[in-house]
Amino acid sequence: MLTFVGLGLYDERSVTVEGRDAIAAADRAFAEFYTSYLVGADVDDLEDHHDTTIDVRDRAGVEQDPEPILSAAEDGDAVFLTAGDTMISTTHVDLRLRAEERGIDTRVVHAPTAESAASSLTGLQNYRFGKATTLPFEWAHGADGVPDSVVETLEANRERGLHTLVYLDIKVDHPRIAGDAYMTASEAAGLLADNWDPDALGVVVARAGAPDATVRADRLGALADADFGDPLHLLVIPGDLHHVERDALAGLADAPEDAL
Amino acid sequence: MLTFVGLGLYDERSVTVEGRDAIAAADRAFAEFYTSYLVGADVDDLEDHHDTTIDVRDRAGVEQDPEPILSAAEDGDAVFLTAGDTMISTTHVDLRLRAEERGIDTRVVHAPTAESAASSLTGLQNYRFGKATTLPFEWAHGADGVPDSVVETLEANRERGLHTLVYLDIKVDHPRIAGDAYMTASEAAGLLADNWDPDALGVVVARAGAPDATVRADRLGALADADFGDPLHLLVIPGDLHHVERDALAGLADAPEDAL
């Protein structure tokens, strides 16, 4: 049996009780942190908390060499741990399909996601979000500014009055940089202010799920000059605002009256 | 302090470890189950598991008479429990804003949502979903068939190649019916087959988060004739399919080859 367990958004206590029990019951535990990671816990913290040994796989160790995971799941109970909910990335879906093809039973234990936290923390209603998009580092997408596809998504949602969740680029173990890189919300707001609309309202969600989670709404131009502390950050570009959403941005995200 | 704790999708073990700890540390626990509920646990199960007493409030007891909740949060630590993630409904945002206005600190403990589970279980990628919609009972929206707004959302997403998550109507304590009513995915597929497109591909997600969670993809006309068991159900109408998504619907949702 291969159980995919989402670890949630922040630390070793962000997993569900069901997920914790699945980890405790497993013979082997694997994890990947290249699609996302926990800000408040490293692998040692997780191993201590769950009293287990975790085999962390890099992208190649999941996509090109999944054999150790699959054979552990064939011979006994294995868990595969990811930050946030699980199966959000194609890399997880692909692993699940390979397991199913080999006749290995699979199970999913859900966890909170950045996407639902963004809605939850800002008071912006989840059914009023359109398609999400990801803003890449300029050096990563190989051109200056903001890709057309990002602007198209923002414009198409705006036209329909919908909010846009903008995921910010994460580069882990990238050959072109030393260390890992996480785009900040101010960088993102600056890119969008310079290449799209500096007066558009933006809502920063910093460290969703952490005890010091921060939400701040202002014009993109103003957000670009602010500092929201440690990663991970998200940016939401609101569409039309329902009156409770407006109250929430004023009351919970310090939105200036004249920006709403 | 008022802490909003999401209980997750299925039973008393669907809450995060952080949420469980917040419930244990609270002086008073309140809950509402009119926006959603846990299929696998009733209030007694929750009270036993968390060794606490839970004061369940109906809609009027949250929206018109929040005083007992607010004063408990003013005098000590109170938790407010909801199924799924919390703050998803305006009723929760409104309560949080009232608390903040009274100078009561608030905190949010996230939990899995049906929305992310739908993406997770079907293998459909979360960033390829457009705006979600809710399909109401015919008797509840006061006209035959499917509201124009639902069809407009489906069409607008389809035009952009995006998936649509269709929430199915829930009526709890409704004056026009005895007992509670949960629209099934077959009812929903039937309504959409009759009033929109019987050949459109649909993906049923039944009991997301439960041990017997079921995912099934087929044409709406075929899904309308099937039985997916106990609630809660969701329906996804996929847009364009990425090849891993196609493989996932075939491998995990038994989609007939000729429907993909």
Short mmCIF file of C-alpha atoms in Angstrom, two decimals:
data_model
loop_
_atom_site.label_atom_id
_atom_site.label_comp_id
_atom_site.label_asym_id
_atom_site.label_seq_id
_atom_site.Cartn_x
_atom_site.Cartn_y
_atom_site.Cartn_z
CA MET A 1 0.00 0.00 0.00
CA LEU A 2 1.24 3.47 -0.90
CA THR A 3 -0.37 6.28 1.11
CA PHE A 4 0.16 9.84 -0.04
CA VAL A 5 0.09 12.08 3.01
CA GLY A 6 -0.13 15.87 2.80
CA LEU A 7 1.89 17.51 5.59
CA GLY A 8 0.00 20.79 5.41
CA LEU A 9 1.33 24.31 5.46
CA TYR A 10 3.70 25.02 8.30
CA ASP A 11 5.30 22.50 10.65
CA GLU A 12 5.09 18.95 11.99
CA ARG A 13 1.69 19.72 13.57
CA SER A 14 0.08 20.82 10.28
CA VAL A 15 -0.65 17.23 9.26
CA THR A 16 -4.05 15.75 10.10
CA VAL A 17 -4.45 13.24 12.91
CA GLU A 18 -5.28 10.66 10.22
CA GLY A 19 -2.05 11.51 8.40
CA ARG A 20 -0.01 11.26 11.59
CA ASP A 21 -1.52 7.82 12.25
CA ALA A 22 -0.72 6.69 8.69
CA ILE A 23 2.92 7.73 9.14
CA ALA A 24 3.10 5.89 12.47
CA ALA A 25 1.66 2.72 10.91
CA ALA A 26 3.95 2.70 7.86
CA ASP A 27 6.96 0.45 7.39
CA ARG A 28 8.79 3.05 5.27
CA ALA A 29 8.46 6.83 4.86
CA PHE A 30 9.54 8.80 1.77
CA ALA A 31 9.19 12.52 1.12
CA GLU A 32 9.87 15.17 -1.52
CA PHE A 33 10.36 18.89 -0.88
CA TYR A 34 11.08 20.13 -4.41
CA THR A 35 7.48 21.15 -5.17
CA SER A 36 7.02 22.90 -1.81
CA TYR A 37 8.37 22.67 1.73
CA LEU A 38 7.45 23.31 5.36
CA VAL A 39 8.74 26.63 6.65
CA GLY A 40 8.46 25.65 10.30
CA ALA A 41 9.95 22.16 10.32
CA ASP A 42 12.92 20.46 8.68
CA VAL A 43 13.37 16.75 8.09
CA ASP A 44 14.90 16.23 11.55
CA ASP A 45 11.86 17.84 13.19
CA LEU A 46 9.56 15.58 11.20
CA GLU A 47 11.60 12.48 12.02
CA ASP A 48 11.64 13.36 15.73
CA HIS A 49 7.94 14.16 15.87
CA HIS A 50 6.88 11.03 14.00
CA ASP A 51 9.62 8.85 15.47
CA THR A 52 10.56 7.52 12.07
CA THR A 53 13.24 7.75 9.38
CA ILE A 54 12.32 9.70 6.26
CA ASP A 55 13.98 9.05 2.92
CA VAL A 56 13.89 12.42 1.10
CA ARG A 57 13.90 12.02 -2.69
CA ASP A 58 14.84 14.72 -5.19
CA ARG A 59 12.93 15.13 -8.45
CA ALA A 60 15.05 12.57 -10.26
CA GLY A 61 14.60 10.21 -7.31
CA VAL A 62 10.84 10.34 -7.76
CA GLU A 63 10.36 10.73 -11.49
CA GLN A 64 13.26 8.71 -12.91
CA ASP A 65 14.00 6.31 -10.09
CA PRO A 66 10.75 5.60 -8.22
CA GLU A 67 11.71 1.93 -7.79
CA PRO A 68 12.69 2.10 -4.08
CA ILE A 69 9.34 3.75 -3.27
CA LEU A 70 7.31 1.33 -5.36
CA SER A 71 9.01 -1.77 -4.03
CA ALA A 72 8.62 -0.62 -0.43
CA ALA A 73 4.90 -0.11 -1.16
CA GLU A 74 4.72 -3.55 -2.76
CA ASP A 75 6.36 -5.31 0.20
CA GLY A 76 4.57 -3.39 2.98
CA ASP A 77 3.05 -0.05 3.90
CA ALA A 78 4.85 3.00 2.57
CA VAL A 79 3.92 6.67 2.98
CA PHE A 80 4.95 9.41 0.57
CA LEU A 81 5.00 12.83 2.26
CA THR A 82 4.63 16.23 0.60
CA ALA A 83 4.07 19.76 1.88
CA GLY A 84 0.56 21.17 1.46
CA ASP A 85 -2.06 18.74 0.19
CA THR A 86 -0.71 15.87 -1.84
CA MET A 87 -1.26 15.02 -5.53
CA ILE A 88 -1.26 18.72 -6.35
CA SER A 89 1.68 18.28 -8.71
CA THR A 90 1.81 16.01 -11.74
CA THR A 91 4.91 14.40 -10.23
CA HIS A 92 2.69 12.91 -7.49
CA VAL A 93 -0.08 11.87 -9.86
CA ASP A 94 2.49 10.16 -12.03
CA LEU A 95 3.87 8.20 -9.05
CA ARG A 96 0.36 7.18 -8.04
CA LEU A 97 -0.43 5.94 -11.55
CA ARG A 98 2.78 3.90 -11.64
CA ALA A 99 1.83 2.28 -8.34
CA GLU A 100 -1.71 1.50 -9.55
CA GLU A 101 -0.31 -0.04 -12.72
CA ARG A 102 1.76 -2.39 -10.59
CA GLY A 103 -1.34 -3.40 -8.65
CA ILE A 104 -0.29 -1.51 -5.52
CA ASP A 105 -3.21 -0.05 -3.56
CA THR A 106 -2.97 3.70 -3.07
CA ARG A 107 -4.67 6.08 -0.66
CA VAL A 108 -4.66 9.86 -0.25
CA VAL A 109 -4.68 11.66 3.11
CA HIS A 110 -5.58 15.28 2.45
CA ALA A 111 -4.12 18.36 4.08
CA PRO A 112 -4.61 22.12 3.96
CA THR A 113 -3.37 23.87 0.81
CA ALA A 114 -1.99 27.34 0.20
CA GLU A 115 -4.88 27.84 -2.19
CA SER A 116 -7.61 27.37 0.39
CA ALA A 117 -5.58 29.20 3.04
CA ALA A 118 -5.36 32.20 0.71
CA SER A 119 -9.13 32.31 0.53
CA SER A 120 -9.54 31.61 4.22
CA LEU A 121 -7.10 34.26 5.47
CA THR A 122 -8.13 37.07 3.14
CA GLY A 123 -11.88 36.58 3.45
CA LEU A 124 -12.07 36.39 -0.35
CA GLN A 125 -14.67 33.76 -1.23
CA ASN A 126 -13.33 30.58 -2.80
CA TYR A 127 -16.07 30.34 -5.45
CA ARG A 128 -15.15 33.81 -6.71
CA PHE A 129 -11.63 32.81 -7.77
CA GLY A 130 -10.88 32.21 -11.45
CA LYS A 131 -7.93 30.28 -12.84
CA ALA A 132 -4.73 30.59 -10.81
CA THR A 133 -1.37 31.45 -12.34
CA THR A 134 2.32 31.27 -11.44
CA LEU A 135 4.68 34.22 -11.71
CA PRO A 136 8.18 33.03 -12.66
CA PHE A 137 11.52 34.70 -11.92
CA GLU A 138 12.61 36.76 -14.93
CA TRP A 139 15.83 34.73 -15.23
CA ALA A 140 13.84 31.50 -15.12
CA HIS A 141 11.39 32.21 -17.91
CA GLY A 142 14.13 33.61 -20.07
CA ALA A 143 12.69 37.05 -20.84
CA ASP A 144 12.21 40.38 -19.12
CA GLY A 145 9.06 41.24 -17.25
CA VAL A 146 5.96 39.13 -16.91
CA PRO A 147 4.99 36.33 -19.32
CA ASP A 148 2.01 37.09 -21.55
CA SER A 149 0.19 34.04 -20.19
CA VAL A 150 0.18 35.57 -16.68
CA VAL A 151 -1.24 38.87 -17.92
CA GLU A 152 -3.82 37.02 -20.00
CA THR A 153 -5.01 35.09 -16.94
CA LEU A 154 -5.21 38.28 -14.83
CA GLU A 155 -7.14 40.11 -17.56
CA ALA A 156 -9.50 37.23 -18.31
CA ASN A 157 -10.38 36.86 -14.62
CA ARG A 158 -10.74 40.62 -14.13
CA GLU A 159 -13.11 40.79 -17.07
CA ARG A 160 -15.34 38.25 -15.32
CA GLY A 161 -14.98 39.96 -11.94
CA LEU A 162 -12.99 37.02 -10.53
CA HIS A 163 -10.06 36.92 -8.12
CA THR A 164 -6.70 35.53 -9.27
CA LEU A 165 -4.37 33.56 -7.01
CA VAL A 166 -0.79 34.16 -8.13
CA TYR A 167 1.65 31.46 -7.03
CA LEU A 168 5.19 32.79 -6.75
CA ASP A 169 8.15 31.00 -8.25
CA ILE A 170 10.13 28.52 -6.17
CA LYS A 171 13.46 27.21 -7.38
CA VAL A 172 15.01 24.41 -5.37
CA ASP A 173 18.29 22.79 -6.45
CA HIS A 174 18.23 24.79 -9.66
CA PRO A 175 21.47 24.54 -11.68
CA ARG A 176 21.60 28.31 -12.30
CA ILE A 177 21.57 29.42 -8.65
CA ALA A 178 23.36 28.63 -5.41
CA GLY A 179 20.86 27.73 -2.69
CA ASP A 180 17.13 27.91 -3.06
CA ALA A 181 15.12 30.90 -4.29
CA TYR A 182 11.60 31.92 -3.29
CA MET A 183 10.01 34.90 -4.98
CA THR A 184 8.72 37.40 -2.41
CA ALA A 185 5.37 39.11 -2.67
CA SER A 186 7.09 42.50 -2.98
CA GLU A 187 9.15 41.26 -5.94
CA ALA A 188 5.96 39.91 -7.50
CA ALA A 189 4.03 43.12 -6.84
CA GLY A 190 6.92 45.09 -8.37
CA LEU A 191 6.95 42.93 -11.50
CA LEU A 192 3.20 43.32 -11.94
CA ALA A 193 3.28 47.05 -11.15
CA ASP A 194 5.99 47.65 -13.75
CA ASN A 195 4.59 45.39 -16.43
CA TRP A 196 0.86 45.44 -15.88
CA ASP A 197 -1.03 47.83 -13.56
CA PRO A 198 0.59 49.65 -10.58
CA ASP A 199 -2.82 50.80 -9.29
CA ALA A 200 -4.39 47.36 -9.22
CA LEU A 201 -5.30 46.13 -5.75
CA GLY A 202 -3.17 43.22 -4.52
CA VAL A 203 -3.40 41.10 -1.38
CA VAL A 204 -0.23 39.58 0.03
CA VAL A 205 -0.51 36.34 1.99
CA ALA A 206 2.77 35.64 3.77
CA ARG A 207 3.42 32.39 5.65
CA ALA A 208 -0.10 30.98 5.29
CA GLY A 209 -0.64 28.44 8.05
CA ALA A 210 2.18 29.80 10.26
CA PRO A 211 1.55 31.45 13.64
CA ASP A 212 2.83 34.73 12.16
CA ALA A 213 0.79 34.50 8.95
CA THR A 214 0.37 38.01 7.55
CA VAL A 215 -2.20 39.42 5.15
CA ARG A 216 -1.87 42.90 3.62
CA ALA A 217 -3.89 44.61 0.90
CA ASP A 218 -2.80 47.69 -1.03
CA ARG A 219 -2.06 48.91 -4.55
CA LEU A 220 0.63 46.83 -6.28
CA GLY A 221 2.92 49.86 -6.43
CA ALA A 222 2.77 50.23 -2.65
CA LEU A 223 3.15 46.50 -1.95
CA ALA A 224 6.30 46.50 -4.08
CA ASP A 225 8.02 48.77 -1.52
CA ALA A 226 7.05 46.78 1.56
CA ASP A 227 8.75 43.83 3.27
CA PHE A 228 6.66 40.84 4.30
CA GLY A 229 9.37 38.79 5.97
CA ASP A 230 10.21 35.15 5.47
CA PRO A 231 8.70 33.00 2.69
CA LEU A 232 6.48 31.44 1.48
CA HIS A 233 4.43 34.26 -0.02
CA LEU A 234 1.40 34.34 -2.27
CA LEU A 235 -0.27 37.24 -4.04
CA VAL A 236 -3.97 37.56 -4.78
CA ILE A 237 -5.34 40.02 -7.32
CA PRO A 238 -8.98 40.55 -6.34
CA GLY A 239 -11.73 40.98 -8.91
CA ASP A 240 -15.06 42.56 -8.01
CA LEU A 241 -15.58 42.68 -4.25
CA HIS A 242 -18.68 41.52 -2.42
CA HIS A 243 -19.38 43.77 0.58
CA VAL A 244 -18.20 41.20 3.13
CA GLU A 245 -15.00 40.74 1.11
CA ARG A 246 -14.47 44.51 1.15
CA ASP A 247 -15.00 44.58 4.92
CA ALA A 248 -12.57 41.67 5.31
CA LEU A 249 -9.81 43.38 3.31
CA ALA A 250 -10.28 46.54 5.38
CA GLY A 251 -10.58 44.73 8.72
CA LEU A 252 -8.13 41.86 8.29
CA ALA A 253 -5.67 43.10 5.65
CA ASP A 254 -5.37 46.83 6.49
CA ALA A 255 -6.48 47.84 3.01
CA PRO A 256 -6.47 51.65 2.64
CA GLU A 257 -10.06 52.88 2.13
CA ASP A 258 -9.23 54.54 -1.18
CA ALA A 259 -7.69 51.40 -2.64
CA LEU A 260 -10.90 49.38 -2.26
CA MET B 1 -8.98 34.77 21.70
CA LEU B 2 -11.25 33.23 19.07
CA THR B 3 -9.64 30.41 17.07
CA PHE B 4 -11.42 29.19 13.96
CA VAL B 5 -10.59 25.51 13.50
CA GLY B 6 -11.37 23.60 10.32
CA LEU B 7 -12.35 20.00 11.09
CA GLY B 8 -11.53 18.70 7.62
CA LEU B 9 -13.49 16.38 5.42
CA TYR B 10 -14.54 13.17 7.11
CA ASP B 11 -14.37 12.37 10.82
CA GLU B 12 -12.80 13.36 14.14
CA ARG B 13 -9.33 12.45 12.79
CA SER B 14 -9.56 14.83 9.80
CA VAL B 15 -8.52 17.82 11.90
CA THR B 16 -4.83 18.78 12.00
CA VAL B 17 -2.72 18.07 15.06
CA GLU B 18 -2.51 21.84 15.56
CA GLY B 19 -6.31 22.08 15.44
CA ARG B 20 -6.71 19.22 17.91
CA ASP B 21 -4.31 20.98 20.29
CA ALA B 22 -6.24 24.26 19.95
CA ILE B 23 -9.50 22.47 20.85
CA ALA B 24 -7.83 20.85 23.86
CA ALA B 25 -6.48 24.20 25.07
CA ALA B 26 -9.77 26.11 24.70
CA ASP B 27 -12.10 27.06 27.55
CA ARG B 28 -15.17 26.85 25.32
CA ALA B 29 -15.94 25.10 22.01
CA PHE B 30 -18.64 26.17 19.53
CA ALA B 31 -19.47 24.66 16.14
CA GLU B 32 -21.78 25.10 13.17
CA PHE B 33 -22.82 22.38 10.72
CA TYR B 34 -25.23 24.30 8.47
CA THR B 35 -22.63 25.15 5.82
CA SER B 36 -21.20 21.62 5.72
CA TYR B 37 -20.84 18.64 8.04
CA LEU B 38 -18.67 15.61 8.74
CA VAL B 39 -20.02 12.41 7.24
CA GLY B 40 -17.99 10.14 9.51
CA ALA B 41 -18.51 11.77 12.91
CA ASP B 42 -21.39 13.33 14.79
CA VAL B 43 -21.19 15.81 17.66
CA ASP B 44 -20.95 13.00 20.23
CA ASP B 45 -17.97 11.50 18.40
CA LEU B 46 -16.25 14.87 18.35
CA GLU B 47 -16.99 15.51 22.02
CA ASP B 48 -15.67 12.08 23.00
CA HIS B 49 -12.55 12.36 20.87
CA HIS B 50 -11.66 15.85 22.06
CA ASP B 51 -12.95 15.29 25.60
CA THR B 52 -14.91 18.53 25.54
CA THR B 53 -18.45 19.90 25.29
CA ILE B 54 -19.40 21.48 21.97
CA ASP B 55 -22.12 24.11 21.72
CA VAL B 56 -23.58 23.66 18.21
CA ARG B 57 -25.08 26.89 16.85
CA ASP B 58 -27.59 27.12 14.01
CA ARG B 59 -27.39 29.91 11.43
CA ALA B 60 -29.41 32.32 13.56
CA GLY B 61 -27.23 31.43 16.54
CA VAL B 62 -24.14 32.56 14.64
CA GLU B 63 -25.38 35.39 12.46
CA GLN B 64 -28.06 37.00 14.65
CA ASP B 65 -26.96 35.95 18.12
CA PRO B 66 -23.16 35.62 18.14
CA GLU B 67 -22.99 37.14 21.64
CA PRO B 68 -22.32 33.89 23.57
CA ILE B 69 -19.43 33.08 21.20
CA LEU B 70 -17.96 36.56 21.35
CA SER B 71 -18.17 36.88 25.11
CA ALA B 72 -16.58 33.47 25.62
CA ALA B 73 -13.75 34.61 23.35
CA GLU B 74 -13.46 37.85 25.27
CA ASP B 75 -13.25 36.14 28.65
CA GLY B 76 -10.97 33.28 27.63
CA ASP B 77 -10.01 31.01 24.75
CA ALA B 78 -12.85 29.91 22.50
CA VAL B 79 -12.72 27.73 19.39
CA PHE B 80 -15.26 27.84 16.58
CA LEU B 81 -15.39 24.56 14.63
CA THR B 82 -16.54 24.03 11.06
CA ALA B 83 -16.33 21.15 8.59
CA GLY B 84 -13.75 21.49 5.81
CA ASP B 85 -11.44 24.49 6.08
CA THR B 86 -12.81 27.41 8.01
CA MET B 87 -13.68 30.94 6.82
CA ILE B 88 -14.89 29.47 3.54
CA SER B 89 -18.36 30.91 4.06
CA THR B 90 -19.22 34.58 4.58
CA THR B 91 -20.94 33.57 7.82
CA HIS B 92 -17.48 32.76 9.28
CA VAL B 93 -15.80 35.88 7.89
CA ASP B 94 -18.59 37.96 9.37
CA LEU B 95 -18.08 36.38 12.81
CA ARG B 96 -14.34 36.97 12.59
CA LEU B 97 -14.84 40.63 11.69
CA ARG B 98 -17.22 41.14 14.61
CA ALA B 99 -14.62 39.66 16.96
CA GLU B 100 -11.84 41.85 15.56
CA GLU B 101 -14.05 44.93 15.96
CA ARG B 102 -14.44 44.09 19.63
CA GLY B 103 -10.68 43.84 19.99
CA ILE B 104 -10.72 40.04 20.31
CA ASP B 105 -7.65 38.34 18.78
CA THR B 106 -8.53 35.77 16.14
CA ARG B 107 -6.57 32.92 14.62
CA VAL B 108 -7.29 30.44 11.82
CA VAL B 109 -6.28 26.77 11.87
CA HIS B 110 -6.61 25.46 8.34
CA ALA B 111 -7.92 22.09 7.23
CA PRO B 112 -8.41 20.18 3.99
CA THR B 113 -11.21 21.38 1.72
CA ALA B 114 -13.47 19.58 -0.71
CA GLU B 115 -12.06 21.86 -3.38
CA SER B 116 -8.47 20.72 -3.02
CA ALA B 117 -9.56 17.12 -2.45
CA ALA B 118 -11.43 17.19 -5.76
CA SER B 119 -8.22 18.13 -7.51
CA SER B 120 -6.13 15.71 -5.48
CA LEU B 121 -8.37 12.67 -5.98
CA THR B 122 -9.09 13.14 -9.68
CA GLY B 123 -5.55 14.05 -10.74
CA LEU B 124 -6.94 17.21 -12.37
CA GLN B 125 -4.42 19.98 -11.74
CA ASN B 126 -5.55 22.73 -9.39
CA TYR B 127 -4.19 25.59 -11.52
CA ARG B 128 -6.32 24.40 -14.44
CA PHE B 129 -9.63 24.98 -12.64
CA GLY B 130 -11.69 28.06 -13.48
CA LYS B 131 -14.41 29.59 -11.34
CA ALA B 132 -16.44 27.07 -9.33
CA THR B 133 -20.24 27.00 -9.28
CA THR B 134 -23.06 25.54 -7.18
CA LEU B 135 -25.90 23.54 -8.65
CA PRO B 136 -29.11 24.16 -6.66
CA PHE B 137 -32.12 21.87 -6.25
CA GLU B 138 -34.81 22.84 -8.76
CA TRP B 139 -37.30 23.49 -5.95
CA ALA B 140 -34.77 25.69 -4.16
CA HIS B 141 -33.97 28.06 -7.00
CA GLY B 142 -37.61 28.32 -7.91
CA ALA B 143 -37.44 27.33 -11.57
CA ASP B 144 -37.06 24.19 -13.66
CA GLY B 145 -33.71 22.96 -14.83
CA VAL B 146 -30.35 24.58 -14.32
CA PRO B 147 -29.87 28.29 -13.56
CA ASP B 148 -28.38 30.32 -16.41
CA SER B 149 -25.50 31.39 -14.16
CA VAL B 150 -24.37 27.75 -13.81
CA VAL B 151 -24.41 27.19 -17.56
CA GLU B 152 -22.58 30.48 -18.11
CA THR B 153 -19.81 29.42 -15.74
CA LEU B 154 -19.49 26.00 -17.40
CA GLU B 155 -19.36 27.56 -20.87
CA ALA B 156 -16.93 30.33 -19.92
CA ASN B 157 -14.54 27.82 -18.37
CA ARG B 158 -14.89 25.39 -21.26
CA GLU B 159 -14.08 28.17 -23.72
CA ARG B 160 -10.80 28.75 -21.87
CA GLY B 161 -10.09 25.00 -21.57
CA LEU B 162 -10.56 25.08 -17.78
CA HIS B 163 -12.10 22.57 -15.38
CA THR B 164 -15.21 23.49 -13.38
CA LEU B 165 -15.85 22.29 -9.85
CA VAL B 166 -19.59 22.01 -9.31
CA TYR B 167 -20.65 22.10 -5.66
CA LEU B 168 -23.94 20.31 -5.11
CA ASP B 169 -26.75 21.84 -3.12
CA ILE B 170 -27.05 21.14 0.62
CA LYS B 171 -30.19 22.08 2.50
CA VAL B 172 -30.06 21.71 6.27
CA ASP B 173 -33.03 22.71 8.46
CA HIS B 174 -34.80 24.12 5.41
CA PRO B 175 -38.42 25.11 6.06
CA ARG B 176 -39.66 23.45 2.85
CA ILE B 177 -38.36 19.94 3.59
CA ALA B 178 -38.39 17.41 6.39
CA GLY B 179 -34.85 16.37 7.28
CA ASP B 180 -31.74 17.41 5.40
CA ALA B 181 -31.17 17.15 1.65
CA TYR B 182 -27.90 16.59 -0.19
CA MET B 183 -27.91 16.62 -3.97
CA THR B 184 -26.29 13.47 -5.34
CA ALA B 185 -23.84 13.49 -8.22
CA SER B 186 -26.26 11.41 -10.31
CA GLU B 187 -29.02 13.97 -9.78
CA ALA B 188 -26.57 16.70 -10.74
CA ALA B 189 -25.34 14.82 -13.81
CA GLY B 190 -28.96 14.24 -14.82
CA LEU B 191 -29.84 17.92 -14.50
CA LEU B 192 -26.81 18.92 -16.57
CA ALA B 193 -27.40 16.15 -19.14
CA ASP B 194 -31.02 17.25 -19.63
CA ASN B 195 -30.39 20.97 -19.64
CA TRP B 196 -26.88 21.37 -21.01
CA ASP B 197 -24.82 18.61 -22.65
CA PRO B 198 -25.41 14.86 -22.09
CA ASP B 199 -22.14 13.98 -23.86
CA ALA B 200 -19.93 16.23 -21.75
CA LEU B 201 -17.39 14.40 -19.62
CA GLY B 202 -18.07 14.58 -15.89
CA VAL B 203 -16.07 13.35 -12.90
CA VAL B 204 -17.90 12.36 -9.74
CA VAL B 205 -16.08 12.71 -6.43
CA ALA B 206 -18.05 10.95 -3.69
CA ARG B 207 -17.10 11.16 -0.01
CA ALA B 208 -13.82 13.05 -0.53
CA GLY B 209 -11.61 12.43 2.48
CA ALA B 210 -13.46 9.27 3.55
CA PRO B 211 -11.87 5.81 3.49
CA ASP B 212 -14.38 4.82 0.78
CA ALA B 213 -13.87 7.96 -1.34
CA THR B 214 -14.92 7.17 -4.91
CA VAL B 215 -13.98 8.87 -8.17
CA ARG B 216 -15.73 8.02 -11.47
CA ALA B 217 -15.49 9.68 -14.87
CA ASP B 218 -17.96 9.20 -17.71
CA ARG B 219 -20.36 11.13 -19.92
CA LEU B 220 -22.98 13.05 -17.93
CA GLY B 221 -25.74 10.93 -19.45
CA ALA B 222 -24.11 7.75 -18.11
CA LEU B 223 -23.28 9.22 -14.69
CA ALA B 224 -26.95 10.19 -14.31
CA ASP B 225 -27.91 6.50 -14.25
CA ALA B 226 -25.30 5.39 -11.69
CA ASP B 227 -25.40 5.31 -7.89
CA PHE B 228 -22.45 6.67 -5.95
CA GLY B 229 -23.64 5.89 -2.44
CA ASP B 230 -23.75 8.17 0.57
CA PRO B 231 -23.10 11.94 0.41
CA LEU B 232 -21.28 14.28 0.17
CA HIS B 233 -20.80 14.33 -3.60
CA LEU B 234 -19.10 16.78 -5.94
CA LEU B 235 -19.04 16.91 -9.71
CA VAL B 236 -16.17 18.17 -11.85
CA ILE B 237 -16.61 19.10 -15.51
CA PRO B 238 -13.11 18.86 -17.03
CA GLY B 239 -11.90 21.29 -19.67
CA ASP B 240 -8.95 20.44 -21.91
CA LEU B 241 -6.96 17.52 -20.56
CA HIS B 242 -3.19 17.46 -20.13
CA HIS B 243 -1.85 13.97 -20.87
CA VAL B 244 -1.21 13.14 -17.19
CA GLU B 245 -4.76 14.25 -16.40
CA ARG B 246 -6.08 11.97 -19.14
CA ASP B 247 -4.05 9.07 -17.73
CA ALA B 248 -5.34 9.87 -14.24
CA LEU B 249 -9.00 9.83 -15.33
CA ALA B 250 -8.43 6.51 -17.10
CA GLY B 251 -6.35 4.96 -14.31
CA LEU B 252 -8.01 6.37 -11.20
CA ALA B 253 -11.56 7.18 -12.33
CA ASP B 254 -12.33 4.35 -14.79
CA ALA B 255 -13.08 6.77 -17.60
CA PRO B 256 -14.12 4.91 -20.78
CA GLU B 257 -11.47 5.44 -23.48
CA ASP B 258 -13.96 6.93 -25.94
CA ALA B 259 -15.20 9.50 -23.44
CA LEU B 260 -11.75 11.09 -23.00
#
